[in-house]
Every structure is written in C-alpha cells, then in structure tokens.
Amino acid sequence: QSTWGFWMEMSRTNTLAERFPFALVWTPIPLITWICPIIGHLGICDSSGVIYDFAGPYTIGKEHLAFGRVARYLQLDVNKVCLRVEDSESLDKAGVWDESVERGCKIYSRRMHNLCCDNCHSHVAVCLEFMRYGGISHWNMVMLALWMFFFGRFTGVRGFLKTFLPFLVIVGFILLFTHVF
C-alpha cells in the first residue's frame, strides 16, 4: 500500500461513530486515570475500524471500549506491518493486521485479567507482536502507555477534558488545601 493509501485509511477515521481503522484507541479508567493520566484502557482496531479490547477476565470487547467512549487514538501505518513467509502469498498487509488482531483476541479470550501484569496493554502488545509492527517483535505495556500518552491524538475537546479535567481538579484541591491549612 502506498503512502496515499495510508492517508486514505486515515480519512476513514470517524470519531463520532468510533471507527478507527489501523489504530490504537484509549479511554480513561475512572479513579486510576484521575490520579495518573498516563494510565488508561487500551484497545486495537481492525482494518475496518472495529474496536477490540481485553475488557476483563476471559472477555474481549467488540465495538466499544470497556470504560467508555474513545478519548485518544493513535493512527498506525499499515505499511509498517511485516509480512511473514507464510503470509506472503495469501494475505496483504491489511490481512495480516486483521489476522494478528484476531489471533491476539483469541488468546486473550482465554486469559485471566490482571490489572498490573496481564491487561489490555498486554493484549494490544501481543497483537502488534504477531504482525511485527514496525519490525519490533517484543512490545510491552510501558512502551504502549508512553506511545499513546505522548503521540496519541485526542478525539476532540471532550476527549481532552475526559482525560485531564479530573486530574487537574484533584491537583487544584491539593494545592488549595495545602496553602489554606
């Protein structure tokens, strides 16, 4: 797929309908994100923009994230998918992307959720590892959290406020009460 094809895929992104082809999507987790805005819930989208997330023990969510509407997304380039020898004849890069998401979902639909060690970020990491996105064979939750935090785009003002307003209110109260009392 050409660079033009990549930009055509980006133009199919529809934040209102929550369709993000070839993207990672993120939403805040109440209480946790309010204290630390880098931590949130992560999902991955297939080539048609359908969202998949590891929503809880033995559960893969489809269409929507477990903690609400998408607040941020990271548009990825399908050209950075590495074709494996077994894929070269039967699938194109978009097909490898979709197969990788499907394989990751199949694995995580049989896994127990662990907030700290085996979570939604781990699910996305496995999907990216299957497609060897960007030539990287070992993704992890820290890489993904930092990548989304620093390079993810907000879906709009609402996405920004949903992410940072509770944190700023808490910081404001702390500053207010530490200076008043």
Short mmCIF file of C-alpha atoms in Angstrom, two decimals, residues 31-123:
data_model
loop_
_atom_site.label_atom_id
_atom_site.label_comp_id
_atom_site.label_asym_id
_atom_site.label_seq_id
_atom_site.Cartn_x
_atom_site.Cartn_y
_atom_site.Cartn_z
CA LEU A 31 -10.15 6.96 39.66
CA ILE A 32 -6.90 5.49 38.26
CA THR A 33 -6.51 7.97 35.37
CA TRP A 34 -7.69 10.78 37.64
CA ILE A 35 -4.59 10.23 39.77
CA CYS A 36 -2.17 9.30 36.98
CA PRO A 37 -3.28 10.45 33.49
CA ILE A 38 -0.81 8.22 31.66
CA ILE A 39 -2.70 5.11 32.81
CA GLY A 40 -5.86 4.16 30.91
CA HIS A 41 -7.65 1.46 28.96
CA LEU A 42 -6.21 0.48 25.56
CA GLY A 43 -7.73 -1.28 22.58
CA ILE A 44 -6.81 -2.05 18.98
CA CYS A 45 -8.89 -1.66 15.83
CA ASP A 46 -9.04 -3.86 12.77
CA SER A 47 -8.78 -2.64 9.17
CA SER A 48 -12.44 -1.57 9.12
CA GLY A 49 -12.08 0.38 12.38
CA VAL A 50 -13.88 -2.02 14.73
CA ILE A 51 -12.52 -1.75 18.29
CA TYR A 52 -11.32 -4.83 20.22
CA ASP A 53 -10.22 -4.69 23.85
CA PHE A 54 -9.37 -7.06 26.68
CA ALA A 55 -12.27 -5.94 28.82
CA GLY A 56 -11.87 -8.30 31.76
CA PRO A 57 -11.29 -11.94 32.64
CA TYR A 58 -11.92 -14.13 29.58
CA THR A 59 -13.65 -11.21 27.82
CA ILE A 60 -12.84 -9.48 24.55
CA GLY A 61 -14.99 -6.44 23.94
CA LYS A 62 -16.00 -5.57 20.39
CA GLU A 63 -17.21 -2.23 19.00
CA HIS A 64 -16.68 -0.16 22.19
CA LEU A 65 -14.09 0.15 24.95
CA ALA A 66 -14.97 -1.24 28.37
CA PHE A 67 -14.64 2.13 30.14
CA GLY A 68 -16.47 4.36 27.70
CA ARG A 69 -16.01 6.32 24.50
CA VAL A 70 -12.60 6.71 22.92
CA ALA A 71 -10.77 9.78 24.23
CA ARG A 72 -7.50 9.32 22.31
CA TYR A 73 -6.33 7.35 19.32
CA LEU A 74 -3.02 6.61 17.67
CA GLN A 75 -3.26 6.14 13.92
CA LEU A 76 -0.80 3.47 12.82
CA ASP A 77 0.63 2.86 9.36
CA VAL A 78 -0.37 -0.49 7.84
CA ASN A 79 2.79 -0.26 5.72
CA LYS A 80 4.80 -0.97 8.88
CA VAL A 81 3.26 -4.45 9.20
CA CYS A 82 5.90 -7.07 8.42
CA LEU A 83 4.75 -9.91 6.18
CA ARG A 84 5.84 -13.33 7.36
CA VAL A 85 6.90 -16.00 4.89
CA GLU A 86 3.66 -17.92 5.43
CA ASP A 87 1.63 -14.74 4.77
CA SER A 88 3.34 -13.53 1.62
CA GLU A 89 1.18 -15.48 -0.81
CA SER A 90 -2.20 -15.47 0.90
CA LEU A 91 -2.50 -12.11 2.68
CA ASP A 92 -1.67 -8.48 2.12
CA LYS A 93 -0.59 -6.22 5.00
CA ALA A 94 -4.19 -5.34 5.91
CA GLY A 95 -4.98 -9.06 6.02
CA VAL A 96 -2.00 -9.71 8.30
CA TRP A 97 -3.18 -6.84 10.54
CA ASP A 98 -6.67 -8.32 10.86
CA GLU A 99 -5.35 -11.84 11.39
CA SER A 100 -2.98 -10.57 14.10
CA VAL A 101 -5.81 -8.80 15.93
CA GLU A 102 -7.92 -11.95 15.66
CA ARG A 103 -5.12 -14.16 16.99
CA GLY A 104 -4.46 -11.79 19.90
CA CYS A 105 -8.17 -11.71 20.75
CA LYS A 106 -8.40 -15.49 20.63
CA ILE A 107 -5.52 -15.83 23.10
CA TYR A 108 -6.84 -13.18 25.49
CA SER A 109 -10.41 -14.52 25.41
CA ARG A 110 -8.96 -17.43 27.43
CA ARG A 111 -6.88 -15.37 29.86
CA MET A 112 -7.49 -14.04 33.34
CA HIS A 113 -7.21 -10.25 33.58
CA ASN A 114 -4.59 -8.83 35.95
CA LEU A 115 -4.56 -5.05 36.39
CA CYS A 116 -0.77 -4.84 36.78
CA CYS A 117 0.70 -7.66 34.69
CA ASP A 118 -1.63 -9.08 32.04
CA ASN A 119 -4.09 -6.45 30.94
CA CYS A 120 -5.47 -4.53 27.96
CA HIS A 121 -2.00 -3.18 27.11
CA SER A 122 -0.63 -6.74 27.08
CA HIS A 123 -3.40 -7.76 24.68
#
